[in-house]
Amino acid sequence: MKKVITYGTFDLLHKGHVRLLKRAAALGDHLTVCLSSDEFNAVKGKKAYTSYEDRKYILEAIRYVDEVIPEKNWDQKIKDVQDNDIDIFVMGDDWKGKFDFLKDYCQVIYLPRTEGISTTKIKEDLGLKAGLDWKE
């Protein structure tokens, strides 16, 4: 069985997210999504509109996703790859090169982003500020 993993916040789920999950799943037999926890997002200076529990619930309902696990810090990726017997690590190409250190443990693939859509764009279109202060 070929196992694939990807990481993200997956807030305000949109077509770009689903396309990434579909393309990642097509690379193997099992897709694990490592979902940024609310606490980790705070460390990154981000605040998701949707809670971790709700984002996890939504991801688990998507047919391309086999498993959702929490992302609690930047440094857990090597351990996640090893502990879950991951063959392929997938991220959007806006992260190109940032996770090449994982090539010692698995194949690393950066997929092209879906043009014209992003969570940042949705927030801007809705007049929401980015970062911690837009939803209290």
PDB file of C-alpha atoms in Angstrom:
ATOM      1  CA  MET A   1       0.000   0.000   0.000  1.00  0.00           C
ATOM      2  CA  LYS A   2       1.349   3.427  -0.988  1.00  0.00           C
ATOM      3  CA  LYS A   3       0.672   6.047   1.707  1.00  0.00           C
ATOM      4  CA  VAL A   4       0.459   9.790   1.119  1.00  0.00           C
ATOM      5  CA  ILE A   5       0.423  12.663   3.621  1.00  0.00           C
ATOM      6  CA  THR A   6      -0.354  16.355   3.330  1.00  0.00           C
ATOM      7  CA  TYR A   7      -0.571  19.209   5.825  1.00  0.00           C
ATOM      8  CA  GLY A   8      -2.690  22.299   6.203  1.00  0.00           C
ATOM      9  CA  THR A   9      -5.227  24.355   8.072  1.00  0.00           C
ATOM     10  CA  PHE A  10      -8.036  23.706   5.557  1.00  0.00           C
ATOM     11  CA  ASP A  11     -10.086  26.640   6.832  1.00  0.00           C
ATOM     12  CA  LEU A  12     -13.025  27.904   4.761  1.00  0.00           C
ATOM     13  CA  LEU A  13     -12.805  24.771   2.639  1.00  0.00           C
ATOM     14  CA  HIS A  14     -12.911  25.544  -1.081  1.00  0.00           C
ATOM     15  CA  LYS A  15     -12.345  24.025  -4.523  1.00  0.00           C
ATOM     16  CA  GLY A  16      -8.564  24.432  -4.284  1.00  0.00           C
ATOM     17  CA  HIS A  17      -8.471  22.375  -1.085  1.00  0.00           C
ATOM     18  CA  VAL A  18     -10.601  19.605  -2.587  1.00  0.00           C
ATOM     19  CA  ARG A  19      -8.491  19.518  -5.771  1.00  0.00           C
ATOM     20  CA  LEU A  20      -5.313  19.215  -3.676  1.00  0.00           C
ATOM     21  CA  LEU A  21      -6.825  16.343  -1.683  1.00  0.00           C
ATOM     22  CA  LYS A  22      -8.060  14.594  -4.833  1.00  0.00           C
ATOM     23  CA  ARG A  23      -4.680  14.869  -6.569  1.00  0.00           C
ATOM     24  CA  ALA A  24      -2.803  13.806  -3.417  1.00  0.00           C
ATOM     25  CA  ALA A  25      -5.078  10.779  -2.959  1.00  0.00           C
ATOM     26  CA  ALA A  26      -4.547   9.770  -6.594  1.00  0.00           C
ATOM     27  CA  LEU A  27      -0.819   9.368  -5.888  1.00  0.00           C
ATOM     28  CA  GLY A  28      -1.365   6.433  -3.526  1.00  0.00           C
ATOM     29  CA  ASP A  29      -3.772   4.119  -1.750  1.00  0.00           C
ATOM     30  CA  HIS A  30      -4.194   5.958   1.565  1.00  0.00           C
ATOM     31  CA  LEU A  31      -4.262   9.709   2.276  1.00  0.00           C
ATOM     32  CA  THR A  32      -3.502  11.098   5.702  1.00  0.00           C
ATOM     33  CA  VAL A  33      -4.212  14.779   6.294  1.00  0.00           C
ATOM     34  CA  CYS A  34      -2.267  16.377   9.099  1.00  0.00           C
ATOM     35  CA  LEU A  35      -4.541  19.231  10.188  1.00  0.00           C
ATOM     36  CA  SER A  36      -3.122  22.275  11.974  1.00  0.00           C
ATOM     37  CA  SER A  37      -4.522  22.531  15.488  1.00  0.00           C
ATOM     38  CA  ASP A  38      -5.961  25.821  16.731  1.00  0.00           C
ATOM     39  CA  GLU A  39      -3.028  26.089  19.158  1.00  0.00           C
ATOM     40  CA  PHE A  40      -0.463  25.576  16.380  1.00  0.00           C
ATOM     41  CA  ASN A  41      -2.222  28.129  14.178  1.00  0.00           C
ATOM     42  CA  ALA A  42      -1.842  30.627  17.039  1.00  0.00           C
ATOM     43  CA  VAL A  43       1.914  29.916  17.099  1.00  0.00           C
ATOM     44  CA  LYS A  44       1.955  30.604  13.333  1.00  0.00           C
ATOM     45  CA  GLY A  45       0.103  33.888  13.901  1.00  0.00           C
ATOM     46  CA  LYS A  46      -3.084  32.585  12.258  1.00  0.00           C
ATOM     47  CA  LYS A  47      -6.594  32.016  13.487  1.00  0.00           C
ATOM     48  CA  ALA A  48      -8.937  29.755  11.573  1.00  0.00           C
ATOM     49  CA  TYR A  49     -12.549  30.809  11.244  1.00  0.00           C
ATOM     50  CA  THR A  50     -13.616  27.200  11.818  1.00  0.00           C
ATOM     51  CA  SER A  51     -12.508  25.245  14.895  1.00  0.00           C
ATOM     52  CA  TYR A  52     -10.117  22.304  14.641  1.00  0.00           C
ATOM     53  CA  GLU A  53     -12.915  19.870  15.535  1.00  0.00           C
ATOM     54  CA  ASP A  54     -15.184  21.202  12.783  1.00  0.00           C
ATOM     55  CA  ARG A  55     -12.384  21.300  10.177  1.00  0.00           C
ATOM     56  CA  LYS A  56     -11.518  17.690  11.084  1.00  0.00           C
ATOM     57  CA  TYR A  57     -15.184  16.662  10.772  1.00  0.00           C
ATOM     58  CA  ILE A  58     -15.419  18.233   7.312  1.00  0.00           C
ATOM     59  CA  LEU A  59     -12.159  16.654   6.099  1.00  0.00           C
ATOM     60  CA  GLU A  60     -13.219  13.218   7.329  1.00  0.00           C
ATOM     61  CA  ALA A  61     -16.378  13.519   5.211  1.00  0.00           C
ATOM     62  CA  ILE A  62     -14.358  13.987   2.003  1.00  0.00           C
ATOM     63  CA  ARG A  63     -14.024  10.743   0.074  1.00  0.00           C
ATOM     64  CA  TYR A  64     -10.359  11.320  -0.786  1.00  0.00           C
ATOM     65  CA  VAL A  65      -9.316  11.510   2.886  1.00  0.00           C
ATOM     66  CA  ASP A  66      -8.653   8.273   4.787  1.00  0.00           C
ATOM     67  CA  GLU A  67      -7.349   9.693   8.065  1.00  0.00           C
ATOM     68  CA  VAL A  68      -6.965  13.062   9.808  1.00  0.00           C
ATOM     69  CA  ILE A  69      -4.327  13.600  12.495  1.00  0.00           C
ATOM     70  CA  PRO A  70      -3.363  16.799  14.339  1.00  0.00           C
ATOM     71  CA  GLU A  71      -0.431  19.016  13.425  1.00  0.00           C
ATOM     72  CA  LYS A  72       0.838  20.483  16.672  1.00  0.00           C
ATOM     73  CA  ASN A  73       4.237  21.899  15.665  1.00  0.00           C
ATOM     74  CA  TRP A  74       6.608  22.507  12.744  1.00  0.00           C
ATOM     75  CA  ASP A  75       8.999  19.745  13.782  1.00  0.00           C
ATOM     76  CA  GLN A  76       6.695  16.721  13.751  1.00  0.00           C
ATOM     77  CA  LYS A  77       6.840  15.995  10.007  1.00  0.00           C
ATOM     78  CA  ILE A  78       9.750  13.535  10.051  1.00  0.00           C
ATOM     79  CA  LYS A  79       8.160  11.633  12.947  1.00  0.00           C
ATOM     80  CA  ASP A  80       4.760  11.620  11.190  1.00  0.00           C
ATOM     81  CA  VAL A  81       6.332  10.227   8.005  1.00  0.00           C
ATOM     82  CA  GLN A  82       8.176   7.520   9.936  1.00  0.00           C
ATOM     83  CA  ASP A  83       5.349   6.602  12.339  1.00  0.00           C
ATOM     84  CA  ASN A  84       2.754   6.362   9.540  1.00  0.00           C
ATOM     85  CA  ASP A  85       4.990   4.584   6.970  1.00  0.00           C
ATOM     86  CA  ILE A  86       4.485   7.432   4.491  1.00  0.00           C
ATOM     87  CA  ASP A  87       5.751   7.026   0.933  1.00  0.00           C
ATOM     88  CA  ILE A  88       4.827  10.453  -0.469  1.00  0.00           C
ATOM     89  CA  PHE A  89       4.631  13.898   1.144  1.00  0.00           C
ATOM     90  CA  VAL A  90       2.455  16.372  -0.816  1.00  0.00           C
ATOM     91  CA  MET A  91       2.086  20.146  -0.496  1.00  0.00           C
ATOM     92  CA  GLY A  92       0.971  23.002  -2.703  1.00  0.00           C
ATOM     93  CA  ASP A  93       3.711  24.528  -4.824  1.00  0.00           C
ATOM     94  CA  ASP A  94       3.543  27.769  -2.842  1.00  0.00           C
ATOM     95  CA  TRP A  95       5.691  25.778  -0.364  1.00  0.00           C
ATOM     96  CA  LYS A  96       8.125  24.557  -3.053  1.00  0.00           C
ATOM     97  CA  GLY A  97      11.520  23.685  -1.579  1.00  0.00           C
ATOM     98  CA  LYS A  98      10.485  24.240   2.057  1.00  0.00           C
ATOM     99  CA  PHE A  99      10.066  20.538   2.809  1.00  0.00           C
ATOM    100  CA  ASP A 100      12.868  19.073   0.705  1.00  0.00           C
ATOM    101  CA  PHE A 101      14.510  17.844   3.940  1.00  0.00           C
ATOM    102  CA  LEU A 102      11.859  15.090   3.905  1.00  0.00           C
ATOM    103  CA  LYS A 103      13.384  13.612   0.727  1.00  0.00           C
ATOM    104  CA  ASP A 104      15.621  11.535   3.027  1.00  0.00           C
ATOM    105  CA  TYR A 105      12.452   9.813   4.318  1.00  0.00           C
ATOM    106  CA  CYS A 106       9.945   9.791   1.445  1.00  0.00           C
ATOM    107  CA  GLN A 107       9.164  11.235  -1.958  1.00  0.00           C
ATOM    108  CA  VAL A 108       8.255  14.951  -1.842  1.00  0.00           C
ATOM    109  CA  ILE A 109       5.805  16.344  -4.402  1.00  0.00           C
ATOM    110  CA  TYR A 110       4.668  19.959  -4.741  1.00  0.00           C
ATOM    111  CA  LEU A 111       1.361  20.261  -6.616  1.00  0.00           C
ATOM    112  CA  PRO A 112       0.292  23.390  -8.509  1.00  0.00           C
ATOM    113  CA  ARG A 113      -2.220  25.591  -6.721  1.00  0.00           C
ATOM    114  CA  THR A 114      -5.698  26.126  -8.116  1.00  0.00           C
ATOM    115  CA  GLU A 115      -5.702  29.548  -9.769  1.00  0.00           C
ATOM    116  CA  GLY A 116      -8.077  32.231  -8.566  1.00  0.00           C
ATOM    117  CA  ILE A 117      -8.990  30.747  -5.182  1.00  0.00           C
ATOM    118  CA  SER A 118      -7.421  30.753  -1.731  1.00  0.00           C
ATOM    119  CA  THR A 119      -8.564  31.109   1.849  1.00  0.00           C
ATOM    120  CA  THR A 120      -6.768  34.464   1.971  1.00  0.00           C
ATOM    121  CA  LYS A 121      -8.730  35.651  -1.091  1.00  0.00           C
ATOM    122  CA  ILE A 122     -12.027  34.491   0.444  1.00  0.00           C
ATOM    123  CA  LYS A 123     -11.257  36.387   3.660  1.00  0.00           C
ATOM    124  CA  GLU A 124     -10.330  39.498   1.661  1.00  0.00           C
ATOM    125  CA  ASP A 125     -13.502  39.226  -0.457  1.00  0.00           C
ATOM    126  CA  LEU A 126     -15.562  38.982   2.730  1.00  0.00           C
ATOM    127  CA  GLY A 127     -13.768  41.977   4.238  1.00  0.00           C
ATOM    128  CA  LEU A 128     -12.165  39.911   6.982  1.00  0.00           C
ATOM    129  CA  LYS A 129      -8.743  40.848   8.292  1.00  0.00           C
ATOM    130  CA  ALA A 130      -6.015  38.221   8.168  1.00  0.00           C
ATOM    131  CA  GLY A 131      -4.396  37.033  11.351  1.00  0.00           C
ATOM    132  CA  LEU A 132      -5.492  36.797  14.945  1.00  0.00           C
ATOM    133  CA  ASP A 133      -7.603  39.923  15.188  1.00  0.00           C
ATOM    134  CA  TRP A 134     -10.274  39.265  12.560  1.00  0.00           C
ATOM    135  CA  LYS A 135     -12.405  36.993  14.746  1.00  0.00           C
ATOM    136  CA  GLU A 136     -12.431  37.296  18.478  1.00  0.00           C
TER     137      GLU A 136
END
